[in-house]
Coordinates of C-alpha atoms (C1' of nucleotides) in Angstrom, one line a residue:
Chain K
X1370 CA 96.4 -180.3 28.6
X1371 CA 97.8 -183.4 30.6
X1372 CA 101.6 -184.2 30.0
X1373 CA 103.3 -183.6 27.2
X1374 CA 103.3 -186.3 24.3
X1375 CA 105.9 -189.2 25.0
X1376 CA 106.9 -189.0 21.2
X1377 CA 107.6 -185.4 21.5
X1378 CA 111.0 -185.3 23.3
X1379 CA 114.0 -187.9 24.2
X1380 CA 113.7 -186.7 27.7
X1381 CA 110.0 -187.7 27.8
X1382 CA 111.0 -190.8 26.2
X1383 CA 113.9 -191.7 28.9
X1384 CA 111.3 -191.4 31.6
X1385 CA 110.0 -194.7 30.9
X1386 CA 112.6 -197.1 32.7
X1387 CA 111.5 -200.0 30.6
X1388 CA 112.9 -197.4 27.6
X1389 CA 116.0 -196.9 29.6
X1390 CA 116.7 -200.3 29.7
X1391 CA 116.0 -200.8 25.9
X1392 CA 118.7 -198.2 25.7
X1393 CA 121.5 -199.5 27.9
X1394 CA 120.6 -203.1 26.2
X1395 CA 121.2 -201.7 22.5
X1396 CA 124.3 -199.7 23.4
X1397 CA 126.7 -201.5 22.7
X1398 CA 125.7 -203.0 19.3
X1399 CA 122.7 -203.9 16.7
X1400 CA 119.9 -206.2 18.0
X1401 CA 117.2 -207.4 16.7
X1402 CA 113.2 -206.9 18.5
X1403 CA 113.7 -210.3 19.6
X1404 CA 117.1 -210.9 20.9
X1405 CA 115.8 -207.4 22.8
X1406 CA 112.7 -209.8 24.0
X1407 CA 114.6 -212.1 25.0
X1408 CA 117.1 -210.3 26.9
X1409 CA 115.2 -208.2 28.8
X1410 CA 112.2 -210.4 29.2
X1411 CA 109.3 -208.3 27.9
X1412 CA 106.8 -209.2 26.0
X1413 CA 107.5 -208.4 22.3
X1414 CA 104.6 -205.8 21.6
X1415 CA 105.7 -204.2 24.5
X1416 CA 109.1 -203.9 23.2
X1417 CA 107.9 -203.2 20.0
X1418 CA 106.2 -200.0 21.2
X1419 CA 109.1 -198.4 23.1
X1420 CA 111.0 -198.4 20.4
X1421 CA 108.4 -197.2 18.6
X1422 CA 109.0 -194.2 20.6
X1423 CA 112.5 -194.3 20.8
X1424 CA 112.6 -194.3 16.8
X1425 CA 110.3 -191.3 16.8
X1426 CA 112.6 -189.1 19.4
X1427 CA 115.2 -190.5 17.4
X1428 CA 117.7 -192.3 20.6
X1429 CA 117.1 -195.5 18.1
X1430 CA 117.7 -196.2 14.7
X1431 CA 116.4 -199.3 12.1
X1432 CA 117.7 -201.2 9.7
X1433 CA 115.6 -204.0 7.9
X1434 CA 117.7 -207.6 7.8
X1435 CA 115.2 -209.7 5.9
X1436 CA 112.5 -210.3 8.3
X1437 CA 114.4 -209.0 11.1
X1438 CA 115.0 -205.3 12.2
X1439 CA 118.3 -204.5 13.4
X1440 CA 118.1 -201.5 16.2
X1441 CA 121.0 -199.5 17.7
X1442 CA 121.2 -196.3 19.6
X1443 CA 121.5 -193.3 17.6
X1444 CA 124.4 -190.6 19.1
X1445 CA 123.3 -187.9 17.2
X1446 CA 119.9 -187.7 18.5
X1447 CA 120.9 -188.3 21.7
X1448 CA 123.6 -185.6 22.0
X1449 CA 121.0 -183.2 23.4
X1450 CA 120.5 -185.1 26.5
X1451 CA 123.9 -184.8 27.0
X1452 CA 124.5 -181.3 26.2
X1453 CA 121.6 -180.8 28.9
X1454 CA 123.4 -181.9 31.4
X1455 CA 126.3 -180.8 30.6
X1456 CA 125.0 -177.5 30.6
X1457 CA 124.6 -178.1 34.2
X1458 CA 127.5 -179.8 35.1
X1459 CA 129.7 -176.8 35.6
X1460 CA 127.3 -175.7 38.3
X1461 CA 126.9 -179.1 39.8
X1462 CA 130.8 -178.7 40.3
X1463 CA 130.6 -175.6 41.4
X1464 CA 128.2 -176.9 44.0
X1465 CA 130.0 -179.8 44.6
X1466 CA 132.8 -177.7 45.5
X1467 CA 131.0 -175.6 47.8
X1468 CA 129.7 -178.3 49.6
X1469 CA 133.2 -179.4 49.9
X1470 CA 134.7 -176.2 51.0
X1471 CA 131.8 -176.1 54.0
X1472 CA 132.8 -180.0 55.1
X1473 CA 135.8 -178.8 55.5
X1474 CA 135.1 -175.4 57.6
X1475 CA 133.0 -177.2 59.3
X1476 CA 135.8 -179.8 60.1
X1477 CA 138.0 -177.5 60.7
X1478 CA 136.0 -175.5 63.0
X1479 CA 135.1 -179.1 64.9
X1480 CA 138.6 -179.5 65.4
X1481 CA 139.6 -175.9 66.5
X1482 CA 136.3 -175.7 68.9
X1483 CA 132.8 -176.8 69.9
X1484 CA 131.0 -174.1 68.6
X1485 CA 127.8 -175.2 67.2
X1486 CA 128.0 -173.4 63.7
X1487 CA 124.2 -172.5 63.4
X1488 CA 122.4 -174.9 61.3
X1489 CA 120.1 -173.8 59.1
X1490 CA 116.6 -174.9 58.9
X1491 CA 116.8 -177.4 55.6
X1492 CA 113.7 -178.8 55.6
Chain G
X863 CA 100.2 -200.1 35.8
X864 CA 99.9 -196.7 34.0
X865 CA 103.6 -194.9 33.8
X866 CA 105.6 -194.9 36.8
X867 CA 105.1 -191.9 39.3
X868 CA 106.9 -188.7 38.6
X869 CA 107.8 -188.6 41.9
X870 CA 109.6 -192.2 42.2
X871 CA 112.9 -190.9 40.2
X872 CA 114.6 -188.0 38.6
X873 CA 114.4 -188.7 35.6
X874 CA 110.7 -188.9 35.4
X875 CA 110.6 -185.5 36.7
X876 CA 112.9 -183.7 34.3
X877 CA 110.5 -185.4 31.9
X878 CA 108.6 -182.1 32.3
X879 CA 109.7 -179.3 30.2
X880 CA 108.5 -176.7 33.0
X881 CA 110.4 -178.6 35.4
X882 CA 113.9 -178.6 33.1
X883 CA 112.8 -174.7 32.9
X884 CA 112.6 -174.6 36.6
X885 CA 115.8 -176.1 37.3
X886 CA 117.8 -174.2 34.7
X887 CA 116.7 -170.8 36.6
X888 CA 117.4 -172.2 40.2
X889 CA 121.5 -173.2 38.6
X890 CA 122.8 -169.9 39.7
X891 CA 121.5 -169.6 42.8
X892 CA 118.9 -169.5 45.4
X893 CA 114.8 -168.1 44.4
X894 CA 111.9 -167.5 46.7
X895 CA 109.0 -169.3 45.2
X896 CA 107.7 -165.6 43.9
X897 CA 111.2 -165.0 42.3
X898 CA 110.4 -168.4 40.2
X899 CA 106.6 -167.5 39.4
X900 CA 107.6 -163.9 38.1
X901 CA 110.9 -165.0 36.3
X902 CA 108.8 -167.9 34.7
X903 CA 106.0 -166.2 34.5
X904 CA 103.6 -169.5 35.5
X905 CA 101.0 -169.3 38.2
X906 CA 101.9 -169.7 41.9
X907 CA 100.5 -172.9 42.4
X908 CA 101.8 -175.1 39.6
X909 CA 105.3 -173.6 40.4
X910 CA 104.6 -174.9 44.0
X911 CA 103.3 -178.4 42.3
X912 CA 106.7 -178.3 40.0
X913 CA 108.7 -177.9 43.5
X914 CA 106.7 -180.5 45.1
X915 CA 108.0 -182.9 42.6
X916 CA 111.2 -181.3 42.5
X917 CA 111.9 -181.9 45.8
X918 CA 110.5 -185.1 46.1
X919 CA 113.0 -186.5 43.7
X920 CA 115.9 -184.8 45.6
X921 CA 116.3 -182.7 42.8
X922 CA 116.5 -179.4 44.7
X923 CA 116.5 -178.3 48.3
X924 CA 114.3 -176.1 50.2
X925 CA 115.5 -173.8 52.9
X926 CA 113.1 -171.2 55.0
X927 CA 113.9 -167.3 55.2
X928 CA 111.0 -165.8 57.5
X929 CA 108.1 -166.3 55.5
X930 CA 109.8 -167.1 52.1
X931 CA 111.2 -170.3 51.0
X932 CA 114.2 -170.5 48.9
X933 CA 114.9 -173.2 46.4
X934 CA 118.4 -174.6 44.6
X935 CA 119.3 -177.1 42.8
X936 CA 120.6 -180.0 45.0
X937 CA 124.3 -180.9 43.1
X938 CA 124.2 -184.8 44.7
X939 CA 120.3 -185.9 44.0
X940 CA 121.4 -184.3 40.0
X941 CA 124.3 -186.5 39.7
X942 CA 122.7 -189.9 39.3
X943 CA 121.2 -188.5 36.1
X944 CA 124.5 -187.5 35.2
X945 CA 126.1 -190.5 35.6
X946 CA 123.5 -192.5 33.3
X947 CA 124.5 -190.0 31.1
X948 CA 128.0 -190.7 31.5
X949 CA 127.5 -193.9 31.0
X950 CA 126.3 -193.9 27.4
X951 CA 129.1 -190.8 26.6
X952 CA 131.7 -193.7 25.8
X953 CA 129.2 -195.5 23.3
X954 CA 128.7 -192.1 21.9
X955 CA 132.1 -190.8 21.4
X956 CA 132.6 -194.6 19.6
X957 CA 129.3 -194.1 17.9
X958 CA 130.5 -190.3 16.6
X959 CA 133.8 -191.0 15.6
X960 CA 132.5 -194.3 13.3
X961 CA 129.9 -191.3 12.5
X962 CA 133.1 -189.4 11.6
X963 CA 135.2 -192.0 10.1
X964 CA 132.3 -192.6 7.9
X965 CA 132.0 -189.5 6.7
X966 CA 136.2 -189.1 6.0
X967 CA 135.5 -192.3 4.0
X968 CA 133.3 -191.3 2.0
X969 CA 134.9 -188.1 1.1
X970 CA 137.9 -189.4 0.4
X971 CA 136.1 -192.2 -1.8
X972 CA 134.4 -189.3 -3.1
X973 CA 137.6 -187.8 -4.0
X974 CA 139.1 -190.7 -5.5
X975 CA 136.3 -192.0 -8.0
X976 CA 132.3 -191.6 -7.7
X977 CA 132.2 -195.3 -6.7
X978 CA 128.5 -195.2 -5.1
X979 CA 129.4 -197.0 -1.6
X980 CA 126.9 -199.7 -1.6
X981 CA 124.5 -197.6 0.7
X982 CA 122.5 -200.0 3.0
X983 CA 118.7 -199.3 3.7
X984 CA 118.1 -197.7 6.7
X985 CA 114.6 -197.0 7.8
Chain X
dG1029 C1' 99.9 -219.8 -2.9
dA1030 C1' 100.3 -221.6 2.0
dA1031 C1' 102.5 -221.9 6.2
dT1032 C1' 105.7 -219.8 9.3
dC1033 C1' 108.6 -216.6 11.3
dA1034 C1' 109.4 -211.5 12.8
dT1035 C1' 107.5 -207.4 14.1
dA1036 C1' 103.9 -203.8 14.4
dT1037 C1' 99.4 -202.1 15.6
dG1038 C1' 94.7 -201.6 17.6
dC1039 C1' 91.7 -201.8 21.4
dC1040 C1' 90.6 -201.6 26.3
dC1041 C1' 91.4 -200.5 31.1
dA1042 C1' 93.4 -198.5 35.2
dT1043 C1' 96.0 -194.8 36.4
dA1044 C1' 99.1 -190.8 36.7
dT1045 C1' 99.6 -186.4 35.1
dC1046 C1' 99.0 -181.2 34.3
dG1047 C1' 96.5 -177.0 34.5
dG1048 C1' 93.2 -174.0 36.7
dC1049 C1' 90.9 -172.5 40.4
dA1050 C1' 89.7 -172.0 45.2
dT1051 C1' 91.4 -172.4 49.6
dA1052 C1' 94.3 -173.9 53.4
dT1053 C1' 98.5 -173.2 56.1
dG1054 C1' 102.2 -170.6 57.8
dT1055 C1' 104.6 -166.2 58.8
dC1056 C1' 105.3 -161.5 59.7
dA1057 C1' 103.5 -156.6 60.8
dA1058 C1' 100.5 -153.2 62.9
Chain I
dT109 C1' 94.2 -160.2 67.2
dT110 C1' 93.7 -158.9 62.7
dG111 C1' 95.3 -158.5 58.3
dA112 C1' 98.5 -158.9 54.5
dC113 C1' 101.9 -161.6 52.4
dA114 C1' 104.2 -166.2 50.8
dT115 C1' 103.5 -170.7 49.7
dA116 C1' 101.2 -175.2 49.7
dT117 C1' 97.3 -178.3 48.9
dG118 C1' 92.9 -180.1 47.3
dC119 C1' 89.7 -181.0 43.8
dC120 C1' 88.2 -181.3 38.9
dG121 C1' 88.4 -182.5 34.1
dA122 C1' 90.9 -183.6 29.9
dT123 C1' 94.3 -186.5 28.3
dA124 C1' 98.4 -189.5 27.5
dT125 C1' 100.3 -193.5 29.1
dG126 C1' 101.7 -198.6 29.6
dG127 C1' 100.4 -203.4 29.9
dG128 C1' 97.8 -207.2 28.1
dC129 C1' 95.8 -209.4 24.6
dA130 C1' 94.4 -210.3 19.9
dT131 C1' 95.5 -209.5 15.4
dA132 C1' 97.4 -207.3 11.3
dT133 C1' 101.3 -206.5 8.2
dG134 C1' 105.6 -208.1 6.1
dA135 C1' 109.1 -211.3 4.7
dT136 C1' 110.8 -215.9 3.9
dT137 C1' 110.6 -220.7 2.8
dC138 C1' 108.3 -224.7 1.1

DNA sequence: GAATCATATGCCCATATCGGCATATGTCAA
DNA sequence: TTGACATATGCCGATATGGGCATATGATTC
């Protein structure tokens, strides 16, 4: 088994940053594949086939226009990105915090002394 | 050019499911390398290859206790991704409450007669 | 219907990826 | 030093991928 399908998963699908520009480009509104061509300067079945993925994970949605299709980022589908990493945002600020807290021990420890404070081996 | 290298950015390497898996265990704290392979149950090596790529991207930190080597997840190298997220939260809150509006709408249309909204064709 | 515009798909190639396995490196204990 | 433990790396094969190009499908206008 090599890596898991593209189609399979949005975070599979955000990998690409070709995709994650397609993304931030159709945030705001509808666009058509070519106003998406022209914008980001792909080539159009390249374009085409990212959000060909994108509409399978779901991030993008379509709507025919007469010959055009109008695509747009979907927030539903992409809620479980966000929920992700929101799940780890509390310990990111926990972290965060900690690594404040140490700055400032370590700050105040410069200030009240020399002492080296025995760095760790990180790597 | 195939895809770009999982080892280039973060978001490539969450791409991984095993890799998500990997960094939702090390959120709480510090593992040994053994702790991962037996809470995950996945063979030493490709938990090693997962770290590799892990660390590569910043996305944890390594630190050495006598023959052991204990991972975390590294807060700063995790908040880019969460800032791209962030970044698309604003369209999404607009996106869900037009979601939501819609939805009032129609139930209140609903309520009022069973006019059929002119529903456009979407995919 | 024919020509044209808008988009999608198919094919090929070079490459990155993952898993599995064996093995190398590094560290501590006796 | 030797041996056990902890982790990392190398190699292999199967496969998915993205880009480039040609071309197919679909819709509109003449």
């Amino acid at each position: 088994m090599a890596r898991a399908a593209t189609t399979s998963d949005a975070f599979n699908a955000i990998a690409e940053p070709r995709r994650r520009q397609i993304l931030l480009f159709l945030a705001d509104r509808e666009y058509s594949v070519n106003e998406i061509v022209d914008g980001l300067r792909v080539d159009q079945p390249s374009v085409s086939k990212h959000l060909r993925v994108l509409r399978d994970t779901g991030l993008v949605r379509m709507r025919c226009s007469g010959r055009q299709k109008l695509y747009r980022t979907n927030a539903e589908s992409i809620r479980p990105l966000h929920e992700w990493a929101s799940e780890f945002e509390r310990y990111w600020t926990h972290q965060l915090l900690r690594v404040k807290d140490r700055a400032e021990k370590k700050a105040a420890s410069r200030a009240a002394s020399s002492d080296s404070s025995s760095p760790k081996k990180e790597e």
